[in-house]
Short mmCIF file of C-alpha atoms and ligand atoms in Angstrom, two decimals:
data_model
loop_
_atom_site.label_atom_id
_atom_site.label_comp_id
_atom_site.label_asym_id
_atom_site.label_seq_id
_atom_site.Cartn_x
_atom_site.Cartn_y
_atom_site.Cartn_z
CA UNK A 1 -0.08 0.11 -0.19
CA UNK A 2 1.44 3.23 -1.12
CA UNK A 3 -1.13 5.54 0.40
CA UNK A 4 -0.85 7.34 3.84
CA UNK A 5 -3.82 5.96 5.96
CA UNK A 6 -5.89 9.08 6.98
CA UNK A 7 -6.72 7.72 10.59
CA UNK A 8 -10.20 9.57 11.30
CA UNK A 9 -10.62 7.41 14.60
CA UNK A 10 -7.39 8.98 16.06
CA UNK A 11 -8.53 12.34 14.94
CA UNK A 12 -11.98 12.29 16.19
CA UNK A 13 -10.79 10.67 19.54
CA UNK A 14 -8.36 13.71 19.98
CA UNK A 15 -11.22 15.98 19.00
CA UNK A 16 -13.61 14.53 21.74
CA UNK A 17 -11.15 14.91 24.26
CA UNK A 18 -10.83 18.49 23.47
CA UNK A 19 -14.57 18.93 23.44
CA UNK A 20 -14.66 16.95 26.82
CA UNK A 21 -12.24 19.40 28.37
CA UNK A 22 -14.06 22.45 26.97
CA UNK A 23 -17.38 21.03 28.06
CA UNK A 24 -16.13 20.83 31.75
CA UNK A 25 -15.02 24.59 31.49
CA UNK A 26 -18.29 25.35 30.04
CA UNK A 27 -20.21 23.73 33.09
CA UNK A 28 -18.07 25.64 35.56
CA UNK A 29 -18.83 28.91 33.78
CA UNK A 30 -22.40 28.57 32.94
CA UNK A 31 -23.70 26.70 36.12
CA UNK A 32 -25.04 23.89 33.79
CA UNK A 33 -23.87 21.33 31.54
CA UNK A 34 -24.40 21.70 27.66
CA UNK A 35 -27.28 19.57 26.40
CA UNK A 36 -28.01 17.80 23.42
CA UNK A 37 -31.36 16.11 22.54
CA UNK A 38 -31.65 13.29 20.13
CA UNK A 39 -35.22 12.25 18.87
CA UNK A 40 -35.62 8.63 17.29
CA UNK A 41 -38.90 7.89 15.70
CA UNK A 42 -39.62 4.27 14.90
CA UNK A 43 -37.05 1.29 15.43
CA UNK A 44 -34.90 1.31 12.39
CA UNK A 45 -31.93 -0.87 13.56
CA UNK A 46 -29.29 1.38 11.97
CA UNK A 47 -30.72 4.34 13.57
CA UNK A 48 -30.94 2.83 16.99
CA UNK A 49 -27.29 2.16 16.76
CA UNK A 50 -26.43 5.67 15.68
CA UNK A 51 -28.84 7.22 18.56
CA UNK A 52 -27.21 4.71 21.11
CA UNK A 53 -23.71 6.00 20.04
CA UNK A 54 -24.70 9.68 20.20
CA UNK A 55 -26.24 9.51 23.65
CA UNK A 56 -23.33 7.37 25.26
CA UNK A 57 -20.56 9.81 23.60
CA UNK A 58 -22.56 12.98 24.63
CA UNK A 59 -22.51 11.71 28.22
CA UNK A 60 -18.73 10.76 27.88
CA UNK A 61 -17.97 14.40 26.83
CA UNK A 62 -19.57 15.50 30.22
CA UNK A 63 -22.60 16.94 28.45
CA UNK A 64 -26.31 16.26 29.06
CA UNK A 65 -27.91 13.70 26.77
CA UNK A 66 -31.85 14.07 26.34
CA UNK A 67 -33.00 11.00 24.49
CA UNK A 68 -36.49 10.77 23.12
CA UNK A 69 -37.71 7.63 21.48
CA UNK A 70 -41.24 7.60 19.88
CA UNK A 71 -43.05 4.86 18.51
CA UNK A 72 -42.97 4.66 14.66
CA UNK A 73 -46.91 5.40 14.40
CA UNK A 74 -46.40 8.84 16.28
CA UNK A 75 -48.59 11.49 14.52
CA UNK A 76 -46.39 14.14 12.94
CA UNK A 77 -48.03 16.83 15.15
CA UNK A 78 -46.84 15.00 18.17
CA UNK A 79 -43.21 15.10 16.79
CA UNK A 80 -43.72 18.56 15.98
CA UNK A 81 -44.96 19.32 19.70
CA UNK A 82 -42.01 17.66 21.17
CA UNK A 83 -39.54 20.08 18.93
CA UNK A 84 -41.39 23.01 20.17
CA UNK A 85 -40.88 21.71 23.84
CA UNK A 86 -37.29 21.18 22.95
CA UNK A 87 -36.83 24.67 21.28
CA UNK A 88 -38.13 26.30 24.51
CA UNK A 89 -36.15 24.27 27.10
CA UNK A 90 -33.03 26.16 28.43
CA UNK A 91 -31.16 22.93 29.24
CA UNK A 92 -31.19 21.96 25.54
CA UNK A 93 -28.60 23.45 23.31
CA UNK A 94 -28.74 20.96 20.32
CA UNK A 95 -31.39 19.26 18.73
CA UNK A 96 -31.06 16.33 16.42
CA UNK A 97 -33.70 14.27 14.72
CA UNK A 98 -32.43 11.01 13.65
CA UNK A 99 -33.32 10.61 9.79
CA UNK A 100 -34.78 8.72 8.23
CA UNK A 101 -38.39 9.32 9.46
CA UNK A 102 -41.26 7.05 8.80
CA UNK A 103 -42.87 7.40 5.56
CA UNK A 104 -46.17 9.36 6.75
CA UNK A 105 -43.87 12.17 8.13
CA UNK A 106 -42.91 15.14 5.97
CA UNK A 107 -39.17 15.31 6.66
CA UNK A 108 -38.82 18.96 5.44
CA UNK A 109 -41.34 20.18 7.81
CA UNK A 110 -39.90 18.58 10.78
CA UNK A 111 -36.43 19.89 10.08
CA UNK A 112 -37.87 23.21 9.56
CA UNK A 113 -39.67 22.98 12.98
CA UNK A 114 -35.90 23.05 14.56
CA UNK A 115 -34.88 26.30 16.17
CA UNK A 116 -32.05 27.15 13.67
CA UNK A 117 -29.96 28.22 17.10
CA UNK A 118 -30.17 24.69 18.18
CA UNK A 119 -29.61 22.97 14.67
CA UNK A 120 -26.58 21.36 15.69
CA UNK A 121 -27.10 18.91 12.33
CA UNK A 122 -26.92 21.95 10.10
CA UNK A 123 -30.25 20.61 8.13
CA UNK A 124 -32.32 23.65 8.31
CA UNK A 125 -32.71 25.97 5.33
CA UNK A 126 -31.06 28.58 7.48
CA UNK A 127 -28.19 26.80 8.24
CA UNK A 128 -27.88 25.73 4.44
CA UNK A 129 -28.20 29.13 3.13
CA UNK A 130 -25.56 30.54 5.71
CA UNK A 131 -23.20 27.87 4.79
CA UNK A 132 -23.76 28.84 0.82
CA UNK A 133 -23.62 32.53 1.56
CA UNK A 134 -20.34 32.12 3.65
CA UNK A 135 -22.03 33.27 7.09
CA UNK A 136 -21.27 31.46 10.34
CA UNK A 137 -23.77 28.86 11.21
CA UNK A 138 -24.04 25.08 11.93
CA UNK A 139 -22.51 22.80 9.14
CA UNK A 140 -23.78 19.37 8.86
CA UNK A 141 -21.28 17.18 10.89
CA UNK A 142 -20.02 14.39 8.30
CA UNK A 143 -18.89 17.06 5.54
CA UNK A 144 -17.31 19.17 8.29
CA UNK A 145 -15.64 16.16 9.68
CA UNK A 146 -14.30 15.12 6.13
CA UNK A 147 -12.87 18.89 5.88
CA UNK A 148 -11.41 18.73 9.16
CA UNK A 149 -9.49 15.53 7.79
CA UNK A 150 -8.55 17.06 4.66
CA UNK A 151 -7.16 20.21 6.24
CA UNK A 152 -5.12 18.29 8.99
CA UNK A 153 -3.49 16.17 5.92
CA UNK A 154 -3.17 18.67 3.06
CA UNK A 155 -3.10 22.03 4.89
CA UNK A 156 -4.36 25.02 2.86
CA UNK A 157 -6.70 23.60 0.19
CA UNK A 158 -6.71 26.55 -1.89
CA UNK A 159 -6.48 25.84 -5.72
CA UNK A 160 -6.94 22.03 -5.43
CA UNK A 161 -9.13 20.27 -7.96
CA UNK A 162 -12.05 18.72 -5.73
CA UNK A 163 -14.58 16.14 -7.05
CA UNK A 164 -17.43 15.23 -4.67
CA UNK A 165 -19.53 12.17 -5.79
CA UNK A 166 -23.13 12.46 -4.55
CA UNK A 167 -25.29 15.50 -4.07
CA UNK A 168 -27.40 14.74 -0.85
CA UNK A 169 -28.47 17.67 1.22
CA UNK A 170 -26.73 15.69 4.15
CA UNK A 171 -23.20 15.19 2.58
CA UNK A 172 -22.54 15.95 -1.05
CA UNK A 173 -23.91 19.35 -1.32
CA UNK A 174 -22.62 20.89 2.06
CA UNK A 175 -19.27 19.15 1.32
CA UNK A 176 -19.07 20.88 -2.09
CA UNK A 177 -20.01 24.23 -0.28
CA UNK A 178 -17.13 23.69 2.23
CA UNK A 179 -14.61 22.97 -0.38
CA UNK A 180 -15.61 25.98 -2.50
CA UNK A 181 -15.34 28.25 0.63
CA UNK A 182 -11.54 26.79 0.91
CA UNK A 183 -11.10 28.09 -2.78
CA UNK A 184 -10.99 24.55 -4.09
CA UNK A 185 -12.15 24.13 -7.62
CA UNK A 186 -15.21 21.82 -6.93
CA UNK A 187 -17.24 19.52 -9.31
CA UNK A 188 -20.17 17.82 -7.87
CA UNK A 189 -20.90 14.27 -9.53
CA UNK A 190 -24.12 12.25 -9.33
CA UNK A 191 -26.06 9.60 -10.65
CA UNK A 192 -26.58 11.19 -14.18
CA UNK A 193 -22.88 12.37 -14.30
CA UNK A 194 -21.53 11.44 -17.76
CA UNK A 195 -17.95 9.86 -17.51
CA UNK A 196 -17.35 9.91 -13.81
CA UNK A 197 -13.96 8.38 -14.29
CA UNK A 198 -12.41 11.01 -16.08
CA UNK A 199 -13.75 13.54 -13.63
CA UNK A 200 -12.19 11.87 -10.82
CA UNK A 201 -9.07 11.37 -12.88
CA UNK A 202 -8.38 15.17 -12.72
CA UNK A 203 -9.01 15.63 -9.01
CA UNK A 204 -6.47 16.22 -6.15
CA UNK A 205 -9.09 15.67 -3.67
CA UNK A 206 -12.04 13.04 -4.06
CA UNK A 207 -14.84 12.61 -1.86
CA UNK A 208 -17.02 9.90 -2.45
CA UNK A 209 -20.60 9.91 -0.77
CA UNK A 210 -22.43 7.57 -2.92
CA UNK A 211 -23.68 4.40 -1.04
CA UNK A 212 -22.37 1.93 -3.82
CA UNK A 213 -19.89 -0.48 -2.31
CA UNK A 214 -16.55 -0.18 -3.76
CA UNK A 215 -17.56 1.91 -6.80
CA UNK A 216 -14.40 4.07 -7.03
CA UNK A 217 -11.49 1.98 -8.43
CA UNK A 218 -7.78 2.75 -7.99
CA UNK A 219 -7.33 3.20 -11.71
CA UNK A 220 -9.82 6.16 -11.75
CA UNK A 221 -7.41 8.25 -9.46
CA UNK A 222 -5.02 10.80 -10.36
CA UNK A 223 -1.75 9.25 -8.72
CA UNK A 224 -1.23 10.90 -5.32
CA UNK A 225 -4.76 12.09 -4.72
CA UNK A 226 -6.35 12.48 -1.49
CA UNK A 227 -9.57 10.30 -1.10
CA UNK A 228 -12.18 10.82 1.53
CA UNK A 229 -14.53 7.61 1.62
CA UNK A 230 -17.98 8.66 3.29
CA UNK A 231 -19.70 5.59 2.19
CA UNK A 232 -20.94 3.01 4.58
CA UNK A 233 -21.92 -0.32 2.65
CA UNK A 234 -22.63 -3.61 4.37
CA UNK A 235 -21.52 -6.81 2.23
CA UNK A 236 -22.44 -10.27 2.97
CA UNK A 237 -19.83 -12.11 5.20
CA UNK A 238 -16.85 -13.21 3.28
CA UNK A 239 -15.97 -16.96 3.01
CA UNK A 240 -15.42 -18.40 6.47
CA UNK A 241 -16.22 -15.15 8.19
CA UNK A 242 -19.29 -14.89 10.44
CA UNK A 243 -19.98 -11.00 10.26
CA UNK A 244 -21.04 -8.82 7.31
CA UNK A 245 -18.29 -6.76 5.97
CA UNK A 246 -18.25 -3.11 6.19
CA UNK A 247 -17.09 -1.20 3.05
CA UNK A 248 -16.85 2.15 1.68
CA UNK A 249 -17.83 3.56 -1.95
CA UNK A 250 -14.05 3.24 -2.84
CA UNK A 251 -12.35 0.04 -3.60
CA UNK A 252 -9.70 0.56 -0.77
CA UNK A 253 -7.35 -2.37 -2.14
CA UNK A 254 -6.84 -0.80 -5.60
CA UNK A 255 -7.33 2.87 -4.36
CA UNK A 256 -4.49 2.59 -1.69
CA UNK A 257 -2.14 1.75 -4.31
CA UNK A 258 -2.78 4.84 -6.32
CA UNK A 259 -3.85 7.46 -4.03
CA UNK A 260 -1.38 9.66 -1.67
CA UNK A 261 -3.52 9.43 1.20
CA UNK A 262 -6.93 7.71 1.98
CA UNK A 263 -9.46 7.03 4.88
CA UNK A 264 -10.29 3.58 5.72
CA UNK A 265 -14.05 2.20 6.22
CA UNK A 266 -14.46 1.72 8.88
CA UNK A 267 -12.19 4.03 11.21
CA UNK A 268 -12.23 6.98 8.58
CA UNK A 269 -14.98 9.35 8.32
CA UNK A 270 -17.55 7.31 10.59
CA UNK A 271 -15.98 8.47 14.02
CA UNK A 272 -15.80 12.21 12.74
CA UNK A 273 -19.38 12.49 12.47
CA UNK A 274 -20.26 12.10 16.31
CA UNK A 275 -17.21 13.90 17.46
CA UNK A 276 -18.23 17.00 15.23
CA UNK A 277 -21.80 16.69 16.59
CA UNK A 278 -20.57 17.12 19.95
CA UNK A 279 -18.59 20.21 18.95
CA UNK A 280 -21.31 21.78 17.18
CA UNK A 281 -23.35 21.12 20.44
CA UNK A 282 -20.81 22.85 22.64
CA UNK A 283 -20.59 25.55 20.12
CA UNK A 284 -24.39 26.14 20.33
CA UNK A 285 -24.14 26.11 24.17
CA UNK A 286 -21.60 28.77 24.26
CA UNK A 287 -23.67 31.23 22.01
CA UNK A 288 -26.79 30.32 24.25
CA UNK A 289 -24.80 31.05 27.56
CA UNK A 290 -23.02 34.24 25.94
CA UNK A 291 -19.65 32.70 26.54
CA UNK A 292 -16.73 32.67 24.27
CA UNK A 293 -15.02 29.25 23.28
CA UNK A 294 -11.28 29.59 24.50
CA UNK A 295 -9.91 27.64 21.58
CA UNK A 296 -11.49 26.85 18.26
CA UNK A 297 -12.83 23.40 18.11
P1 LIG B 1 -27.87 9.56 -0.62
O1 LIG B 1 -28.53 8.59 -1.28
O2 LIG B 1 -28.70 10.72 -0.13
O3 LIG B 1 -27.36 10.15 -1.73
C1 LIG B 1 -26.30 9.36 -2.66
C2 LIG B 1 -25.93 10.43 -3.81
O4 LIG B 1 -24.84 9.36 -4.77
C3 LIG B 1 -27.04 10.93 -4.75
O5 LIG B 1 -26.58 12.05 -4.77
C4 LIG B 1 -26.84 10.14 -6.18
O6 LIG B 1 -27.08 11.21 -7.27
C5 LIG B 1 -25.29 9.86 -6.06
N1 LIG B 1 -25.09 8.66 -6.89
C6 LIG B 1 -25.72 7.40 -7.06
N2 LIG B 1 -25.28 6.54 -7.78
C7 LIG B 1 -24.23 7.26 -8.31
C8 LIG B 1 -23.39 6.80 -9.33
N3 LIG B 1 -23.43 5.56 -9.95
N4 LIG B 1 -22.51 7.57 -9.72
C9 LIG B 1 -22.52 8.80 -9.05
N5 LIG B 1 -23.14 9.21 -8.13
C10 LIG B 1 -24.28 8.47 -7.89
O7 LIG B 1 -26.65 9.13 0.37
P2 LIG B 1 -26.09 10.14 1.57
O8 LIG B 1 -26.84 10.40 2.65
O9 LIG B 1 -25.30 11.38 0.73
O10 LIG B 1 -24.85 9.21 1.96
C11 LIG B 1 -23.82 8.53 1.02
C12 LIG B 1 -23.07 7.44 1.53
O11 LIG B 1 -22.53 8.06 2.62
C13 LIG B 1 -23.73 6.34 2.16
O12 LIG B 1 -23.26 5.14 2.08
C14 LIG B 1 -24.02 6.49 3.54
O13 LIG B 1 -24.25 5.40 4.40
C15 LIG B 1 -22.90 7.48 3.99
N6 LIG B 1 -22.78 8.07 4.96
C16 LIG B 1 -21.79 8.04 6.03
C17 LIG B 1 -21.84 9.01 6.85
C18 LIG B 1 -20.70 8.94 8.11
O14 LIG B 1 -20.92 9.26 9.40
N7 LIG B 1 -19.74 7.99 7.55
C19 LIG B 1 -22.80 10.03 7.30
C20 LIG B 1 -23.79 9.99 6.07
C21 LIG B 1 -24.03 9.19 5.28
#
């Protein structure tokens, strides 16, 4: 393997430690812990795992975790009423509604109900608009985590050619906005893109957020490119193994021969998402309490 491994797990654990220290200072100064509310509707197994992990990480960082689990058949009005209560609750600095929501709910309406000042996921139109226009605001956790890894590895990103594969509101679009704000030349590729391979071939930075196992091959890459693999795909167990295999959107074996640096799956982008969520919640808490963060997180 020629590529340097970008160790998101280690980076995330350092970020979580810094957030933990800042959370202790916050509690001493504000007279209350920072608080993060997580709402789960229904019992999607992957969402259950994420929500459990978020609650645990919140408590480990010394913040208050408020977990609300509602049955799948909850009427939308009840969820909106809960969000209103959380918006008004001074102990709650951040609100996260775990997606996807059950089919009978209007996801856009639910997200719109979240107070933009507590939108630690960065999914409201206010947050998206702020990001697009270069104003300070909450940025979705996964792409912000990717940016942190890129800057840690490459330093100044200005002038780099970046290709983002995927245009979701959660990953692809905010990732492209962040890279643009860092003065990269950004191309956003998606399911209708023609000749994806030759776009990828030009890129110094490739961020793959597609949801297709091992789609990006090593021979697509410009030699030495930096590759950030956001994908989380479960493949059936390999011969002789009991557990499902977790792979990214990048074919790690071939890509790690061509890339200059690459994030593994698992252990790359995944651990960054929760660490950035905690960071966003602590930033929100400081704004609510009128306190300044002593160091940038
Ligand atoms: P999504 O399904 O909302 O979006 C996928 C995007 O890929 C779409 O914009 C689509 O146009 C594009 N696409 C589909 N097929 C394509 C193709 N053949 N060529 C080029 N583009 C194509 O998914 P998402 O929510 O953005 O997530 C993407 C992946 O990232 C998934 O594997 C998801 O599990 C993972 N993810 C990981 C984290 C994390 O914490 N690491 C967080 C969010 C999402």
